[in-house]
XYZ file of C-alpha atoms in Angstrom:
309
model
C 60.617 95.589 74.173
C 57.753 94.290 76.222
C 57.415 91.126 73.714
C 60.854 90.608 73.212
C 60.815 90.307 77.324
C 57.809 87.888 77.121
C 59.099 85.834 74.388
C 62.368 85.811 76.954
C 60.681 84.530 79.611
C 59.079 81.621 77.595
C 62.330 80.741 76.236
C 63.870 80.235 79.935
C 60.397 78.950 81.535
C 61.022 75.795 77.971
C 64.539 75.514 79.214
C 63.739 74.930 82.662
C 60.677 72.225 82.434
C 62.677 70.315 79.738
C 65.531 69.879 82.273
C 63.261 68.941 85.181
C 63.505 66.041 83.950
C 66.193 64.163 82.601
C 67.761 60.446 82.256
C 70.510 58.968 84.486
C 72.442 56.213 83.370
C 75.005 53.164 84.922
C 77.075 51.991 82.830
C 79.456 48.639 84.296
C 81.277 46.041 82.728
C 78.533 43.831 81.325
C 74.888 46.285 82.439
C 73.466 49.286 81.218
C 70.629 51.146 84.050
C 68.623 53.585 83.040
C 65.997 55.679 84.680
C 64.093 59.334 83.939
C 64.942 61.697 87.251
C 62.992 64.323 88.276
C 65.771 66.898 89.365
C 63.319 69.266 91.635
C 61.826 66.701 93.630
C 64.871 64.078 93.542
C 63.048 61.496 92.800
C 63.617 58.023 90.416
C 60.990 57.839 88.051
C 60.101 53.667 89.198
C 58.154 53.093 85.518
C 61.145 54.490 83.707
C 63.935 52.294 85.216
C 65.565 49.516 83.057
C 68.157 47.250 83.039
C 70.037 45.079 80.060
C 73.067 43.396 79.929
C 75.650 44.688 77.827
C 78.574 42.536 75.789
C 81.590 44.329 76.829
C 84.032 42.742 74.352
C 81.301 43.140 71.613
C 82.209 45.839 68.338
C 81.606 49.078 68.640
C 78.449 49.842 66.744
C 77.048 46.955 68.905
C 78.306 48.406 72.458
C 76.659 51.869 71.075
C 73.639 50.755 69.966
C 72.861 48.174 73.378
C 73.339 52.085 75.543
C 70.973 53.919 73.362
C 68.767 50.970 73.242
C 68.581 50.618 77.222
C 68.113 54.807 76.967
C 65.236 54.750 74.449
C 63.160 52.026 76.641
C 62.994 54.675 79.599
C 62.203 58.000 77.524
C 59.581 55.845 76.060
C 58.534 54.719 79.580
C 58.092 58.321 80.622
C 56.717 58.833 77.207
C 59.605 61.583 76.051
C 61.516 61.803 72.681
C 64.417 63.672 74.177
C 66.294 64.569 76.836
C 69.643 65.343 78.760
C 71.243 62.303 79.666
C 74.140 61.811 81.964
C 76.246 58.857 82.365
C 78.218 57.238 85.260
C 81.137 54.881 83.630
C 84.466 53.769 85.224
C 87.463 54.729 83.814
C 90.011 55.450 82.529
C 87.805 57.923 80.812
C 88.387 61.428 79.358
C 85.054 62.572 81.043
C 84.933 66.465 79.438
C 85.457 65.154 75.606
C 83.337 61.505 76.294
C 86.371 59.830 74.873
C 87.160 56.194 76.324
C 90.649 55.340 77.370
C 89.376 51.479 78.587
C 92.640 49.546 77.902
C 93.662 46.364 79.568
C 90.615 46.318 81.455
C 88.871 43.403 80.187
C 86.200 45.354 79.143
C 85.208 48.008 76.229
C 88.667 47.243 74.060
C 86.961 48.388 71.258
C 86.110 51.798 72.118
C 89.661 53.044 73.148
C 89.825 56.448 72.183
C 86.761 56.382 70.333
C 84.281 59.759 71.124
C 81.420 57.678 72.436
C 79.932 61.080 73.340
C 79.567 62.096 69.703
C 78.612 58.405 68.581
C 75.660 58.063 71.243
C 74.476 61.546 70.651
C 74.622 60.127 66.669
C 72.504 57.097 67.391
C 70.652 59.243 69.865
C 69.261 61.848 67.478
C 70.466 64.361 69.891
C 73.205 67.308 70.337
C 76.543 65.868 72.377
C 76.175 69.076 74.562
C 73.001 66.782 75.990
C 75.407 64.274 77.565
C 77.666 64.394 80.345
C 79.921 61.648 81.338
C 80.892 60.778 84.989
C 83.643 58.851 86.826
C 81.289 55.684 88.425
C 82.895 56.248 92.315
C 82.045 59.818 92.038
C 78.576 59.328 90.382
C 78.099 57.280 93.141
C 78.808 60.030 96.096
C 77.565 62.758 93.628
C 73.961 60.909 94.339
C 74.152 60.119 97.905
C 74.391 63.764 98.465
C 71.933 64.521 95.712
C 69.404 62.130 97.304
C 70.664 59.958 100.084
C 72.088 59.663 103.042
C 74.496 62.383 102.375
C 71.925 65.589 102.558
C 73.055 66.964 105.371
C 76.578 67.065 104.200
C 78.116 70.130 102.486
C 81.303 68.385 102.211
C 81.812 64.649 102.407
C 84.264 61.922 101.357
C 82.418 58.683 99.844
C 84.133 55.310 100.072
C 82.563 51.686 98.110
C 83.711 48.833 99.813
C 83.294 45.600 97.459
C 85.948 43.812 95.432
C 87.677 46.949 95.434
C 88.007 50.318 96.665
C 86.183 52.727 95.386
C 86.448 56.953 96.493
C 85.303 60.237 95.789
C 85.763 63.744 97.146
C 82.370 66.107 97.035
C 82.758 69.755 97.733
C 81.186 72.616 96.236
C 78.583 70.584 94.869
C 80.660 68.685 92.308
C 81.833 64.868 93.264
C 85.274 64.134 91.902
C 87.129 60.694 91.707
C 89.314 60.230 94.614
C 91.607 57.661 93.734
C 92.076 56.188 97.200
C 92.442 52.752 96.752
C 96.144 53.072 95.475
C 96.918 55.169 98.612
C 100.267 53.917 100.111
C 98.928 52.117 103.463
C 100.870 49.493 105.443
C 104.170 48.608 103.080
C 101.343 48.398 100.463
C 98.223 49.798 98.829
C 95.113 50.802 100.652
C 93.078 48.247 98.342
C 94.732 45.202 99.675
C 93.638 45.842 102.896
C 90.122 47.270 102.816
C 88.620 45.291 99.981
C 86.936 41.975 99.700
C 89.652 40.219 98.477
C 91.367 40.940 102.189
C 88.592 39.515 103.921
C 87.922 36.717 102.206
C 92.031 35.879 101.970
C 92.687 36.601 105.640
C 89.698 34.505 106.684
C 91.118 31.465 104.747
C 93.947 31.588 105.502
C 93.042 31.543 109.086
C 90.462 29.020 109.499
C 91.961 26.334 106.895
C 88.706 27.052 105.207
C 87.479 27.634 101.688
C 84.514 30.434 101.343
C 84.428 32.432 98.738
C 82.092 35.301 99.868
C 81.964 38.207 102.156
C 78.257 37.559 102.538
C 79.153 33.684 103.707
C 81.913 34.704 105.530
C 79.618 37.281 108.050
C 76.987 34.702 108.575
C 79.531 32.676 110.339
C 80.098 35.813 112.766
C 77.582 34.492 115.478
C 79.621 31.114 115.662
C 82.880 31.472 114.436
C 85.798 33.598 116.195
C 87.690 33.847 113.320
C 85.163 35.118 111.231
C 84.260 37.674 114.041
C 88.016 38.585 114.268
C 88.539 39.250 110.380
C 85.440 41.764 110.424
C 87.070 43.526 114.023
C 90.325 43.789 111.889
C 88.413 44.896 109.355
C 86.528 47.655 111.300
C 89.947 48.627 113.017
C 91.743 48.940 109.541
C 89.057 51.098 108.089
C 89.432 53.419 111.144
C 93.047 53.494 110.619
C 92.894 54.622 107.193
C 90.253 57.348 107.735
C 92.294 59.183 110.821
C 95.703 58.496 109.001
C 93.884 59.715 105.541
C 90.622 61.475 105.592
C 90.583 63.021 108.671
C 93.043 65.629 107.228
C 90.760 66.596 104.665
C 88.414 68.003 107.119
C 85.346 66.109 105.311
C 81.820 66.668 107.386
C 80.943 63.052 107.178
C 81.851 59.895 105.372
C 79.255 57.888 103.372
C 80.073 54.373 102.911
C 78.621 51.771 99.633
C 79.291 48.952 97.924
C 78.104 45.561 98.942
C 80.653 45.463 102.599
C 78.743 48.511 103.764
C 75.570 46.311 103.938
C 77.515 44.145 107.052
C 78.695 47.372 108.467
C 76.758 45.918 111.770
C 79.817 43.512 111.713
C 82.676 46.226 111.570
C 81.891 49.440 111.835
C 81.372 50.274 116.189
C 85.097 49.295 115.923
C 86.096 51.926 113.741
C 84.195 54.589 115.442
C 86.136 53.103 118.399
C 89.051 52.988 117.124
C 88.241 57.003 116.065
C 87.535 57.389 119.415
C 90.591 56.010 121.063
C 92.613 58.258 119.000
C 90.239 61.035 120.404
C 88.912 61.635 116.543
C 85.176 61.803 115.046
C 83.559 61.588 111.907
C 80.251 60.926 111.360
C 79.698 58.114 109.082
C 76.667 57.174 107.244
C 75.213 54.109 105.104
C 74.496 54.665 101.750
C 70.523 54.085 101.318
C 70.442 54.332 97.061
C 72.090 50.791 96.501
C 72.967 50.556 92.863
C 71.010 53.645 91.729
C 73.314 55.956 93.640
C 74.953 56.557 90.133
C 71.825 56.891 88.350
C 70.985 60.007 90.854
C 74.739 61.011 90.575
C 74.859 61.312 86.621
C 71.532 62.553 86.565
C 72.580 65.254 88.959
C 75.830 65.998 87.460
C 74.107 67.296 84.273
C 73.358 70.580 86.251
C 76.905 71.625 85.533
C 76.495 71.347 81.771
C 76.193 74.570 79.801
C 72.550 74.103 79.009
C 71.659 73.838 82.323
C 73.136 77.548 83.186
């Protein structure tokens, strides 16, 4: 009995230091990021990270074999054969079974309802119970709470303001896809209004001008009124949306990302007064992971898979 206990204890003691560490992955429309994690002291392994680009209209085998390539090159960094591996993609996805349903996307046509899951693990030398798949918005949120500025948070709403609109709910320690941005808002969509698109749209339309960045468009703030207008509206419209839509979800905070949130200097003291007009608060915070957000998420996220229990 007393070996059997001892020969117990090693067993769970193995389990537990190979899933200390463990690789997160980002996987867009034409990149692949990779990085080892260490999941007790939540940190990114610097050595380990790597980036390729990936040819999203490319065959299948080829798609395949550019992930596991990107994935080998930072278990070798961190000098490791093996290990768990989650993976933040966009979908639509069937996340459970790892099966892509990427269809008129403009990207991965190929692998429409193709188990990728069962193909990486393949190329992979490992089991397919070693890899967890992740919606990208949620993998995003998942790691600001994991990691970021979202610690403090038990339950939070996440929102990525870039070309789109990204969302994601977190509560109970699991991030889920929101799907905000197709939220009825104004006689349309909440996308067309608190994207990049809107600004850059609404400030030429305005001005007469032709700019086509956010990041030009905010460094005229300091001398142009119509620039400093668009990114008031902007600030104002984003306020709107949280009291008229998150507010009633009774989220602790709000973390906001993408590439807008950097100019949130620009914007964001009008939402809060906007919140506070409409005697309403939420405490909002900056994302402070950048693009790695998702590494931490799907690296995080692998704590709900079996082996990890």
């Amino acid at each position: 009995m007393a070996q059997a206990v001892i020969e117990l204890t090693k067993k769970i003691i193995s389990i537990l230091m190979n899933n200390t560490i463990v690789v997160g992955c980002d996987i867009g429309g034409s990149h692949i990021s990779t990085a080892l994690i260490n999941l007790v002291d939540k940190t990114l392994i610097e050595s380990t990270f790597n980036r390729q680009t990936v040819n999203s209209h490319d065959a299948i085998s080829a798609i395949i074999s550019s992930w596991a390539s990107c994935i080998r090159s930072s278990l070798a960094k961190g000098d490791l054969q093996k290990a768990a591996i989650g993976i933040a993609i966009p979908g639509p996805f069937n996340y459970e079974e790892g099966i892509s349903l990427m269809k008129g996307q403009n990207k991965y046509e190929a692998l429409y309802g193709v188990n990728v899951k069962q193909l990486l693990a393949k190329e992979l030398e490992i089991e397919s119970a070693s890899i967890k798949f992740i919606n990208d918005a949620a993998s995003f949120l998942q790691g600001e709470m994991f990691a970021g500025a979202g610690t403090t948070f038990k339950k939070a709403v996440g929102l990525t303001l870039g070309t789109g609109l990204g969302s994601a709910f977190f509560l109970n320690g699991h991030a889920i896809d929101a799907n905000l941005w197709s939220t009825p808002f104004r006689g349309g969509i909440a996308e067309d209004y608190l994207s990049g698109r809107w600004i850059k749209n609404t400030y030429c339309s305005r001005s007469g001008n032709t700019i086509d960045s956010v990041k030009a468009i905010g460094e005229l703030v300091s001398t142009d009124t119509v620039a400093t207008d668009v990114f008031r509206e902007f600030g104002e419209t984003l306020g709107e949306f949280i009291f008229d839509h998150l507010l009633p979800k009774n989220p602790e905070g709000l973390i906001l990302g993408g590439n807008i949130a950097k100019a949130h200097a620009l914007f964001l003291a009008h939402t809060q007064q906007l919140l506070h007009d409409r005697s309403a608060a939420l405490p909002i915070a900056i994302a402070d992971l950048g693009e790695r957000a998702a590494i931490f998420g799907a690296a995080d996220a692998l704590k709900q898979c079996p082996q990890f229990s």
